[in-house]
PDB file of C-alpha atoms in Angstrom:
ATOM      1  CA  MET A1264      -7.435 -18.662   5.836  1.00 61.00           C
ATOM      2  CA  LEU A1265      -6.970 -18.330   2.059  1.00 66.00           C
ATOM      3  CA  GLU A1266      -4.699 -15.314   2.485  1.00 68.00           C
ATOM      4  CA  ALA A1267      -2.497 -17.200   4.967  1.00 67.00           C
ATOM      5  CA  LEU A1268      -2.274 -20.161   2.576  1.00 73.00           C
ATOM      6  CA  LEU A1269      -1.256 -17.939  -0.333  1.00 73.00           C
ATOM      7  CA  GLN A1270       1.365 -16.197   1.788  1.00 73.00           C
ATOM      8  CA  ARG A1271       2.948 -19.576   2.555  1.00 76.00           C
ATOM      9  CA  LEU A1272       2.874 -20.515  -1.123  1.00 80.00           C
ATOM     10  CA  TRP A1273       4.327 -17.218  -2.318  1.00 85.00           C
ATOM     11  CA  TYR A1274       6.940 -16.562   0.341  1.00 83.00           C
ATOM     12  CA  GLY A1275       7.516 -19.917   2.032  1.00 78.00           C
ATOM     13  CA  GLY A1276       9.177 -21.707  -0.868  1.00 75.00           C
ATOM     14  CA  SER A1277       6.413 -24.303  -1.170  1.00 77.00           C
ATOM     15  CA  PRO A1278       6.626 -26.346  -4.411  1.00 80.00           C
ATOM     16  CA  ALA A1279       2.811 -26.505  -4.349  1.00 80.00           C
ATOM     17  CA  ALA A1280       2.805 -23.064  -5.988  1.00 81.00           C
ATOM     18  CA  TRP A1281       3.725 -24.728  -9.274  1.00 84.00           C
ATOM     19  CA  ILE A1282       0.296 -26.377  -9.359  1.00 89.00           C
ATOM     20  CA  LEU A1283      -1.122 -22.924 -10.085  1.00 90.00           C
ATOM     21  CA  LEU A1284       1.394 -22.195 -12.841  1.00 90.00           C
ATOM     22  CA  PRO A1285      -1.084 -22.700 -15.749  1.00 93.00           C
ATOM     23  CA  LEU A1286      -3.353 -20.020 -14.281  1.00 94.00           C
ATOM     24  CA  ALA A1287      -0.324 -17.824 -13.648  1.00 94.00           C
ATOM     25  CA  LEU A1288       0.718 -18.076 -17.300  1.00 94.00           C
ATOM     26  CA  ILE A1289      -2.758 -16.982 -18.409  1.00 96.00           C
ATOM     27  CA  PHE A1290      -2.662 -14.034 -16.002  1.00 96.00           C
ATOM     28  CA  SER A1291       0.828 -13.070 -17.186  1.00 94.00           C
ATOM     29  CA  LEU A1292      -0.233 -13.201 -20.851  1.00 95.00           C
ATOM     30  CA  LEU A1293      -3.308 -11.041 -20.284  1.00 95.00           C
ATOM     31  CA  ALA A1294      -1.282  -8.492 -18.288  1.00 94.00           C
ATOM     32  CA  ALA A1295       1.368  -8.361 -21.022  1.00 94.00           C
ATOM     33  CA  LEU A1296      -1.272  -7.835 -23.733  1.00 95.00           C
ATOM     34  CA  ARG A1297      -2.825  -5.014 -21.721  1.00 95.00           C
ATOM     35  CA  ARG A1298       0.538  -3.259 -21.364  1.00 93.00           C
ATOM     36  CA  LEU A1299       1.176  -3.723 -25.095  1.00 94.00           C
ATOM     37  CA  PHE A1300      -2.199  -2.211 -26.028  1.00 96.00           C
ATOM     38  CA  PHE A1301      -1.443   0.904 -23.995  1.00 95.00           C
ATOM     39  CA  ARG A1302       2.036   1.163 -25.491  1.00 91.00           C
ATOM     40  CA  LEU A1303       0.669   0.883 -29.047  1.00 94.00           C
ATOM     41  CA  GLY A1304      -2.069   3.417 -28.376  1.00 92.00           C
ATOM     42  CA  LEU A1305      -4.864   0.872 -28.778  1.00 94.00           C
ATOM     43  CA  MET A1306      -5.964   1.767 -25.263  1.00 95.00           C
ATOM     44  CA  LYS A1307      -6.077   5.443 -24.362  1.00 93.00           C
ATOM     45  CA  VAL A1308      -3.712   7.109 -21.899  1.00 95.00           C
ATOM     46  CA  GLU A1309      -5.041  10.364 -20.449  1.00 95.00           C
ATOM     47  CA  ARG A1310      -2.495  13.086 -19.709  1.00 95.00           C
ATOM     48  CA  LEU A1311      -3.258  15.781 -17.155  1.00 96.00           C
ATOM     49  CA  PRO A1312      -1.969  19.382 -17.197  1.00 97.00           C
ATOM     50  CA  VAL A1313      -0.012  18.832 -13.951  1.00 97.00           C
ATOM     51  CA  PRO A1314       2.785  16.370 -13.083  1.00 98.00           C
ATOM     52  CA  VAL A1315       1.640  12.912 -11.959  1.00 98.00           C
ATOM     53  CA  ILE A1316       3.760  10.790  -9.611  1.00 98.00           C
ATOM     54  CA  ILE A1317       2.837   7.114  -9.428  1.00 97.00           C
ATOM     55  CA  VAL A1318       3.512   5.143  -6.251  1.00 97.00           C
ATOM     56  CA  GLY A1319       2.917   1.414  -6.537  1.00 95.00           C
ATOM     57  CA  ASN A1320       4.411  -2.034  -6.611  1.00 95.00           C
ATOM     58  CA  ILE A1321       4.520  -5.076  -8.852  1.00 95.00           C
ATOM     59  CA  SER A1322       3.445  -7.491  -6.117  1.00 92.00           C
ATOM     60  CA  VAL A1323       0.304  -7.999  -4.083  1.00 87.00           C
ATOM     61  CA  GLY A1324       0.233  -6.881  -0.474  1.00 75.00           C
ATOM     62  CA  GLY A1325       1.774  -4.223   1.687  1.00 73.00           C
ATOM     63  CA  SER A1326       5.140  -2.758   0.769  1.00 82.00           C
ATOM     64  CA  GLY A1327       4.884   0.716   2.314  1.00 86.00           C
ATOM     65  CA  LYS A1328       3.005   2.566  -0.431  1.00 90.00           C
ATOM     66  CA  THR A1329       0.794   4.558   1.952  1.00 90.00           C
ATOM     67  CA  PRO A1330       3.669   5.820   4.168  1.00 90.00           C
ATOM     68  CA  MET A1331       5.564   6.756   0.993  1.00 94.00           C
ATOM     69  CA  VAL A1332       2.603   8.741  -0.361  1.00 96.00           C
ATOM     70  CA  LEU A1333       2.221  10.527   2.984  1.00 95.00           C
ATOM     71  CA  TRP A1334       5.924  11.399   3.034  1.00 95.00           C
ATOM     72  CA  LEU A1335       5.835  12.669  -0.550  1.00 97.00           C
ATOM     73  CA  ALA A1336       2.777  14.830   0.171  1.00 97.00           C
ATOM     74  CA  ARG A1337       4.515  16.388   3.156  1.00 96.00           C
ATOM     75  CA  MET A1338       7.793  16.855   1.303  1.00 97.00           C
ATOM     76  CA  LEU A1339       6.119  18.487  -1.701  1.00 98.00           C
ATOM     77  CA  GLY A1340       4.080  20.767   0.554  1.00 97.00           C
ATOM     78  CA  GLU A1341       7.230  21.906   2.342  1.00 97.00           C
ATOM     79  CA  ARG A1342       8.707  22.856  -1.022  1.00 97.00           C
ATOM     80  CA  GLY A1343       5.802  25.058  -2.028  1.00 97.00           C
ATOM     81  CA  TYR A1344       3.705  22.631  -4.063  1.00 97.00           C
ATOM     82  CA  THR A1345       0.020  21.885  -3.567  1.00 97.00           C
ATOM     83  CA  PRO A1346      -0.221  18.092  -3.926  1.00 98.00           C
ATOM     84  CA  GLY A1347      -3.350  16.009  -4.203  1.00 97.00           C
ATOM     85  CA  ILE A1348      -3.767  12.253  -3.852  1.00 97.00           C
ATOM     86  CA  VAL A1349      -5.814   9.907  -6.029  1.00 96.00           C
ATOM     87  CA  SER A1350      -6.626   6.421  -4.742  1.00 93.00           C
ATOM     88  CA  ARG A1351      -8.736   3.457  -5.806  1.00 87.00           C
ATOM     89  CA  GLY A1352     -10.701   3.612  -2.559  1.00 83.00           C
ATOM     90  CA  TYR A1353     -10.247  -0.093  -1.884  1.00 81.00           C
ATOM     91  CA  GLY A1354     -13.112  -1.561   0.137  1.00 81.00           C
ATOM     92  CA  GLY A1355     -15.324   1.485  -0.384  1.00 83.00           C
ATOM     93  CA  SER A1356     -18.733   1.471  -2.068  1.00 83.00           C
ATOM     94  CA  ALA A1357     -18.375   4.720  -4.032  1.00 84.00           C
ATOM     95  CA  GLU A1358     -19.052   4.001  -7.708  1.00 82.00           C
ATOM     96  CA  SER A1359     -18.268   7.451  -9.110  1.00 90.00           C
ATOM     97  CA  PRO A1360     -15.219   9.677  -8.473  1.00 93.00           C
ATOM     98  CA  THR A1361     -15.532  11.121  -4.971  1.00 94.00           C
ATOM     99  CA  LEU A1362     -13.642  13.701  -2.933  1.00 95.00           C
ATOM    100  CA  VAL A1363     -12.618  12.474   0.507  1.00 95.00           C
ATOM    101  CA  SER A1364     -12.925  14.654   3.598  1.00 90.00           C
ATOM    102  CA  ALA A1365     -12.088  14.109   7.252  1.00 87.00           C
ATOM    103  CA  ASP A1366     -15.700  13.144   7.991  1.00 90.00           C
ATOM    104  CA  SER A1367     -16.126  10.767   5.015  1.00 94.00           C
ATOM    105  CA  ASP A1368     -17.508   7.309   5.740  1.00 92.00           C
ATOM    106  CA  PRO A1369     -14.750   4.699   5.252  1.00 90.00           C
ATOM    107  CA  ARG A1370     -17.439   2.279   4.069  1.00 90.00           C
ATOM    108  CA  GLU A1371     -17.964   4.621   1.129  1.00 93.00           C
ATOM    109  CA  VAL A1372     -14.451   5.862   0.312  1.00 93.00           C
ATOM    110  CA  GLY A1373     -12.318   3.073   1.794  1.00 91.00           C
ATOM    111  CA  ASP A1374     -10.254   3.030   4.968  1.00 90.00           C
ATOM    112  CA  GLU A1375      -6.937   3.792   3.289  1.00 89.00           C
ATOM    113  CA  ALA A1376      -8.244   6.852   1.437  1.00 93.00           C
ATOM    114  CA  LEU A1377      -9.677   8.239   4.669  1.00 93.00           C
ATOM    115  CA  LEU A1378      -6.348   7.656   6.406  1.00 91.00           C
ATOM    116  CA  LEU A1379      -4.599   9.594   3.630  1.00 94.00           C
ATOM    117  CA  ALA A1380      -7.046  12.497   3.931  1.00 93.00           C
ATOM    118  CA  LEU A1381      -6.659  12.648   7.715  1.00 92.00           C
ATOM    119  CA  ARG A1382      -2.886  12.336   7.811  1.00 90.00           C
ATOM    120  CA  ALA A1383      -1.798  14.183   4.674  1.00 93.00           C
ATOM    121  CA  GLY A1384      -4.097  17.173   5.003  1.00 91.00           C
ATOM    122  CA  VAL A1385      -4.283  17.530   1.206  1.00 95.00           C
ATOM    123  CA  PRO A1386      -7.136  16.941  -1.252  1.00 96.00           C
ATOM    124  CA  VAL A1387      -7.852  13.244  -1.806  1.00 96.00           C
ATOM    125  CA  ALA A1388     -10.114  11.711  -4.450  1.00 96.00           C
ATOM    126  CA  VAL A1389     -11.115   8.075  -4.981  1.00 95.00           C
ATOM    127  CA  GLY A1390     -12.559   6.192  -7.912  1.00 92.00           C
ATOM    128  CA  GLY A1391     -12.039   3.200 -10.156  1.00 88.00           C
ATOM    129  CA  ASP A1392     -11.638   5.667 -13.024  1.00 92.00           C
ATOM    130  CA  ARG A1393      -8.300   7.153 -11.984  1.00 93.00           C
ATOM    131  CA  PRO A1394      -8.183   9.945 -14.583  1.00 95.00           C
ATOM    132  CA  ALA A1395     -11.709  11.084 -13.650  1.00 95.00           C
ATOM    133  CA  ALA A1396     -10.821  11.053  -9.941  1.00 95.00           C
ATOM    134  CA  ALA A1397      -7.634  12.979 -10.694  1.00 95.00           C
ATOM    135  CA  ARG A1398      -9.618  15.624 -12.590  1.00 95.00           C
ATOM    136  CA  LEU A1399     -11.596  16.237  -9.394  1.00 95.00           C
ATOM    137  CA  LEU A1400      -8.334  17.203  -7.743  1.00 96.00           C
ATOM    138  CA  LEU A1401      -7.591  19.766 -10.434  1.00 95.00           C
ATOM    139  CA  GLY A1402     -10.688  21.622  -9.274  1.00 92.00           C
ATOM    140  CA  GLN A1403      -9.158  21.761  -5.784  1.00 94.00           C
ATOM    141  CA  GLY A1404      -6.168  23.769  -6.987  1.00 93.00           C
ATOM    142  CA  VAL A1405      -3.530  21.035  -6.845  1.00 97.00           C
ATOM    143  CA  ASP A1406      -0.420  21.389  -8.991  1.00 97.00           C
ATOM    144  CA  VAL A1407       0.972  17.854  -8.634  1.00 98.00           C
ATOM    145  CA  ILE A1408      -0.886  14.548  -8.254  1.00 98.00           C
ATOM    146  CA  LEU A1409       0.221  11.496  -6.286  1.00 98.00           C
ATOM    147  CA  SER A1410      -1.406   8.244  -7.396  1.00 96.00           C
ATOM    148  CA  ASP A1411      -1.499   5.696  -4.579  1.00 94.00           C
ATOM    149  CA  ASP A1412      -1.123   2.090  -5.775  1.00 90.00           C
ATOM    150  CA  GLY A1413      -1.289   3.248  -9.374  1.00 90.00           C
ATOM    151  CA  LEU A1414       1.522   1.431 -11.147  1.00 93.00           C
ATOM    152  CA  GLN A1415      -0.812  -0.833 -13.149  1.00 94.00           C
ATOM    153  CA  HIS A1416      -3.436   1.877 -13.833  1.00 94.00           C
ATOM    154  CA  TYR A1417      -1.988   2.810 -17.216  1.00 95.00           C
ATOM    155  CA  ARG A1418      -4.917   4.973 -18.284  1.00 95.00           C
ATOM    156  CA  LEU A1419      -3.540   7.719 -16.071  1.00 96.00           C
ATOM    157  CA  GLY A1420      -0.466   9.208 -17.726  1.00 96.00           C
ATOM    158  CA  ARG A1421       2.559   9.569 -15.484  1.00 96.00           C
ATOM    159  CA  ASP A1422       5.735  11.601 -15.229  1.00 98.00           C
ATOM    160  CA  ILE A1423       7.484   9.679 -12.441  1.00 98.00           C
ATOM    161  CA  GLU A1424       7.051   6.063 -11.336  1.00 98.00           C
ATOM    162  CA  ILE A1425       8.114   4.882  -7.869  1.00 98.00           C
ATOM    163  CA  ALA A1426       7.929   1.138  -7.218  1.00 97.00           C
ATOM    164  CA  LEU A1427       8.131  -0.178  -3.666  1.00 96.00           C
ATOM    165  CA  ILE A1428       9.218  -3.662  -2.720  1.00 94.00           C
ATOM    166  CA  ASP A1429       9.284  -5.465   0.591  1.00 90.00           C
ATOM    167  CA  GLY A1430      12.974  -5.354   1.472  1.00 88.00           C
ATOM    168  CA  GLU A1431      12.746  -8.561   3.502  1.00 85.00           C
ATOM    169  CA  ARG A1432      10.368 -10.740   1.491  1.00 87.00           C
ATOM    170  CA  ARG A1433      11.504  -9.186  -1.819  1.00 91.00           C
ATOM    171  CA  LEU A1434       9.469 -10.666  -4.708  1.00 92.00           C
ATOM    172  CA  GLY A1435       8.721 -13.996  -3.066  1.00 90.00           C
ATOM    173  CA  ASN A1436       8.915 -16.910  -5.502  1.00 92.00           C
ATOM    174  CA  ARG A1437       8.932 -14.389  -8.405  1.00 93.00           C
ATOM    175  CA  LEU A1438       5.926 -16.060 -10.072  1.00 93.00           C
ATOM    176  CA  PRO A1439       2.812 -14.285 -11.455  1.00 93.00           C
ATOM    177  CA  LEU A1440      -0.537 -14.414  -9.713  1.00 93.00           C
ATOM    178  CA  PRO A1441      -1.969 -16.737  -8.449  1.00 92.00           C
ATOM    179  CA  ALA A1442       1.126 -18.977  -8.263  1.00 92.00           C
ATOM    180  CA  GLY A1443       3.127 -16.074  -6.858  1.00 91.00           C
ATOM    181  CA  PRO A1444       2.608 -12.522  -5.660  1.00 93.00           C
ATOM    182  CA  LEU A1445       3.543 -10.678  -8.872  1.00 95.00           C
ATOM    183  CA  ARG A1446       1.141  -8.465 -10.819  1.00 94.00           C
ATOM    184  CA  GLU A1447       3.879  -7.762 -13.376  1.00 95.00           C
ATOM    185  CA  PRO A1448       7.202  -9.483 -14.155  1.00 95.00           C
ATOM    186  CA  PRO A1449      10.380  -8.492 -12.254  1.00 95.00           C
ATOM    187  CA  ARG A1450      11.787  -6.782 -15.374  1.00 95.00           C
ATOM    188  CA  ARG A1451       9.088  -4.120 -14.962  1.00 95.00           C
ATOM    189  CA  LEU A1452      11.267  -2.634 -12.204  1.00 96.00           C
ATOM    190  CA  ARG A1453      13.875  -1.682 -14.827  1.00 95.00           C
ATOM    191  CA  SER A1454      11.495   0.843 -16.382  1.00 95.00           C
ATOM    192  CA  VAL A1455      10.485   2.752 -13.236  1.00 97.00           C
ATOM    193  CA  ASP A1456      12.294   5.864 -12.056  1.00 97.00           C
ATOM    194  CA  PHE A1457      12.892   4.714  -8.473  1.00 97.00           C
ATOM    195  CA  VAL A1458      12.828   1.338  -6.725  1.00 97.00           C
ATOM    196  CA  VAL A1459      12.346   1.768  -2.976  1.00 96.00           C
ATOM    197  CA  ALA A1460      13.077  -1.130  -0.612  1.00 94.00           C
ATOM    198  CA  ASN A1461      11.032  -1.012   2.582  1.00 89.00           C
ATOM    199  CA  GLY A1462      13.048  -2.665   5.354  1.00 83.00           C
ATOM    200  CA  GLY A1463      15.762  -5.257   4.927  1.00 80.00           C
ATOM    201  CA  ASP A1464      18.839  -4.428   2.904  1.00 83.00           C
ATOM    202  CA  ALA A1465      18.461  -2.249  -0.185  1.00 86.00           C
ATOM    203  CA  LYS A1466      20.316  -3.603  -3.188  1.00 91.00           C
ATOM    204  CA  GLU A1467      22.433  -1.572  -5.581  1.00 91.00           C
ATOM    205  CA  GLY A1468      20.317   1.010  -7.358  1.00 92.00           C
ATOM    206  CA  GLU A1469      17.512   0.880  -4.770  1.00 95.00           C
ATOM    207  CA  VAL A1470      16.499   3.553  -2.294  1.00 94.00           C
ATOM    208  CA  ALA A1471      16.205   2.371   1.320  1.00 92.00           C
ATOM    209  CA  LEU A1472      13.010   3.142   3.238  1.00 90.00           C
ATOM    210  CA  ALA A1473      12.858   2.742   7.022  1.00 85.00           C
ATOM    211  CA  LEU A1474       9.671   3.206   9.023  1.00 82.00           C
ATOM    212  CA  GLU A1475      10.030   4.469  12.581  1.00 83.00           C
ATOM    213  CA  VAL A1476       7.469   4.707  15.368  1.00 86.00           C
ATOM    214  CA  GLU A1477       6.902   8.370  16.256  1.00 87.00           C
ATOM    215  CA  GLY A1478       4.540   7.575  19.102  1.00 91.00           C
ATOM    216  CA  PHE A1479       1.229   6.023  20.063  1.00 94.00           C
ATOM    217  CA  GLU A1480      -2.135   7.781  20.225  1.00 94.00           C
ATOM    218  CA  ASN A1481      -5.005   6.709  22.453  1.00 94.00           C
ATOM    219  CA  LEU A1482      -8.013   6.441  20.156  1.00 88.00           C
ATOM    220  CA  ALA A1483     -10.438   7.166  22.996  1.00 90.00           C
ATOM    221  CA  THR A1484      -8.753  10.206  24.559  1.00 94.00           C
ATOM    222  CA  GLY A1485      -6.316  11.476  21.913  1.00 91.00           C
ATOM    223  CA  GLU A1486      -3.436  11.239  24.420  1.00 95.00           C
ATOM    224  CA  ARG A1487      -0.042  10.835  22.768  1.00 94.00           C
ATOM    225  CA  ARG A1488       2.511   8.443  24.285  1.00 94.00           C
ATOM    226  CA  ASP A1489       6.254   8.303  23.775  1.00 93.00           C
ATOM    227  CA  PRO A1490       7.280   5.392  21.501  1.00 86.00           C
ATOM    228  CA  TRP A1491       9.343   3.849  24.283  1.00 91.00           C
ATOM    229  CA  ASP A1492       6.638   3.951  26.963  1.00 93.00           C
ATOM    230  CA  PHE A1493       5.770   0.303  26.318  1.00 95.00           C
ATOM    231  CA  THR A1494       9.332  -1.056  26.333  1.00 95.00           C
ATOM    232  CA  GLY A1495       9.597  -4.028  28.697  1.00 96.00           C
ATOM    233  CA  ARG A1496       5.824  -4.552  28.759  1.00 96.00           C
ATOM    234  CA  THR A1497       3.632  -7.216  27.168  1.00 97.00           C
ATOM    235  CA  VAL A1498       1.056  -5.906  24.721  1.00 97.00           C
ATOM    236  CA  HIS A1499      -1.496  -7.206  22.252  1.00 97.00           C
ATOM    237  CA  ALA A1500      -0.317  -6.184  18.786  1.00 97.00           C
ATOM    238  CA  VAL A1501      -3.018  -5.889  16.124  1.00 96.00           C
ATOM    239  CA  ALA A1502      -2.397  -5.397  12.411  1.00 92.00           C
ATOM    240  CA  GLY A1503      -4.683  -5.604   9.378  1.00 87.00           C
ATOM    241  CA  ILE A1504      -2.068  -4.813   6.731  1.00 85.00           C
ATOM    242  CA  GLY A1505      -0.396  -6.685   3.900  1.00 79.00           C
ATOM    243  CA  ASN A1506       2.577  -7.814   6.000  1.00 82.00           C
ATOM    244  CA  PRO A1507       1.614  -7.804   9.707  1.00 87.00           C
ATOM    245  CA  GLY A1508       4.937  -9.399  10.599  1.00 86.00           C
ATOM    246  CA  ARG A1509       6.757  -6.160   9.845  1.00 86.00           C
ATOM    247  CA  PHE A1510       4.721  -4.317  12.487  1.00 90.00           C
ATOM    248  CA  PHE A1511       5.219  -7.051  15.067  1.00 94.00           C
ATOM    249  CA  ALA A1512       8.976  -7.140  14.417  1.00 91.00           C
ATOM    250  CA  MET A1513       9.160  -3.355  14.736  1.00 91.00           C
ATOM    251  CA  LEU A1514       7.560  -3.498  18.196  1.00 94.00           C
ATOM    252  CA  ALA A1515       9.749  -6.421  19.268  1.00 94.00           C
ATOM    253  CA  GLY A1516      12.789  -4.434  18.166  1.00 92.00           C
ATOM    254  CA  MET A1517      11.729  -1.741  20.648  1.00 93.00           C
ATOM    255  CA  GLY A1518      11.891  -4.250  23.499  1.00 95.00           C
ATOM    256  CA  ILE A1519       8.133  -4.809  23.639  1.00 96.00           C
ATOM    257  CA  ALA A1520       6.851  -8.341  24.329  1.00 97.00           C
ATOM    258  CA  VAL A1521       4.271  -8.926  21.592  1.00 96.00           C
ATOM    259  CA  VAL A1522       1.176 -11.123  21.585  1.00 97.00           C
ATOM    260  CA  GLU A1523       0.517 -11.205  17.843  1.00 96.00           C
ATOM    261  CA  HIS A1524      -2.950 -10.776  16.342  1.00 96.00           C
ATOM    262  CA  PRO A1525      -2.651 -10.685  12.527  1.00 92.00           C
ATOM    263  CA  PHE A1526      -5.792  -9.888  10.539  1.00 91.00           C
ATOM    264  CA  THR A1527      -6.357  -9.823   6.801  1.00 85.00           C
ATOM    265  CA  ASP A1528      -5.456  -6.693   4.869  1.00 83.00           C
ATOM    266  CA  HIS A1529      -8.159  -3.991   5.260  1.00 82.00           C
ATOM    267  CA  HIS A1530      -9.992  -6.105   7.843  1.00 87.00           C
ATOM    268  CA  ALA A1531     -13.260  -4.512   9.023  1.00 85.00           C
ATOM    269  CA  PHE A1532     -12.715  -4.619  12.784  1.00 89.00           C
ATOM    270  CA  THR A1533     -15.460  -5.244  15.312  1.00 91.00           C
ATOM    271  CA  ARG A1534     -15.450  -4.621  19.048  1.00 91.00           C
ATOM    272  CA  GLU A1535     -15.055  -8.353  19.659  1.00 94.00           C
ATOM    273  CA  ASP A1536     -11.863  -8.455  17.574  1.00 95.00           C
ATOM    274  CA  LEU A1537     -10.139  -6.263  20.163  1.00 93.00           C
ATOM    275  CA  ASP A1538     -11.495  -7.910  23.308  1.00 94.00           C
ATOM    276  CA  PHE A1539      -8.668 -10.109  24.580  1.00 95.00           C
ATOM    277  CA  GLY A1540     -10.000 -10.676  28.094  1.00 92.00           C
ATOM    278  CA  ASP A1541      -7.227  -8.914  30.012  1.00 94.00           C
ATOM    279  CA  SER A1542      -5.937  -5.418  30.797  1.00 93.00           C
ATOM    280  CA  ARG A1543      -2.847  -5.470  28.558  1.00 96.00           C
ATOM    281  CA  PRO A1544      -2.446  -2.517  26.202  1.00 94.00           C
ATOM    282  CA  VAL A1545      -3.525  -3.011  22.593  1.00 96.00           C
ATOM    283  CA  LEU A1546      -1.201  -1.499  19.991  1.00 96.00           C
ATOM    284  CA  MET A1547      -2.324  -1.448  16.389  1.00 93.00           C
ATOM    285  CA  THR A1548      -1.222   0.088  13.104  1.00 85.00           C
TER     286      THR A1548
END
């Protein structure tokens, strides 16, 4: 309920967002002081002996960071590198830096980190201490590190910064948290190496990112289905991501009639969440 309310405030043009402006100014000041302390050397930046590529955003919510990290890992591997991925491990209980394997418990390492380990097939480490988690990867023989959602984690030194934005919603009302969705001001995008727009129309100087459905996999049997097998059918569409509407629109664009079921980002699903009382297929991210 709170997440839905904030989404309306941030992206719906509601003037009620201005009520939160005093808190937003405090947040913006603290964030600016933190950046200044790192820039002046008052807070330590740790450099690693291998290149570090940061993938992140300046706003809260989904903008395509995980697909971008997966693509980069595959691209680097094809070019002879041995990449590793460091992640916060959002939603996980692990308190110390932890290596993620295919049989890791998502309740410990976080659902997103487990997804990265399963899909990327490269070493993945999680931890609130990003440099310490990254050092674990060095012991796995990696020669380049990808930091997922790491733009504001300034303790980890970086060689390349990639900032993703939602190409359709852009930066919302362009206000800092909690009045708007921004963790850092829009001018922060001028200092990154690449701005990638996910969906919508990329503006001048931005790189366009388009996500395409490669197919559907039955979670019970492992059967793979062609992406167009559900065209002309009515399905239940389930998404627990930052912007569920993007997933629903993608399916609708494939000619699929969608019954939408948006859940909060990183929702911990139960059996009851997916019981819709009929025999329609359930498609989820």
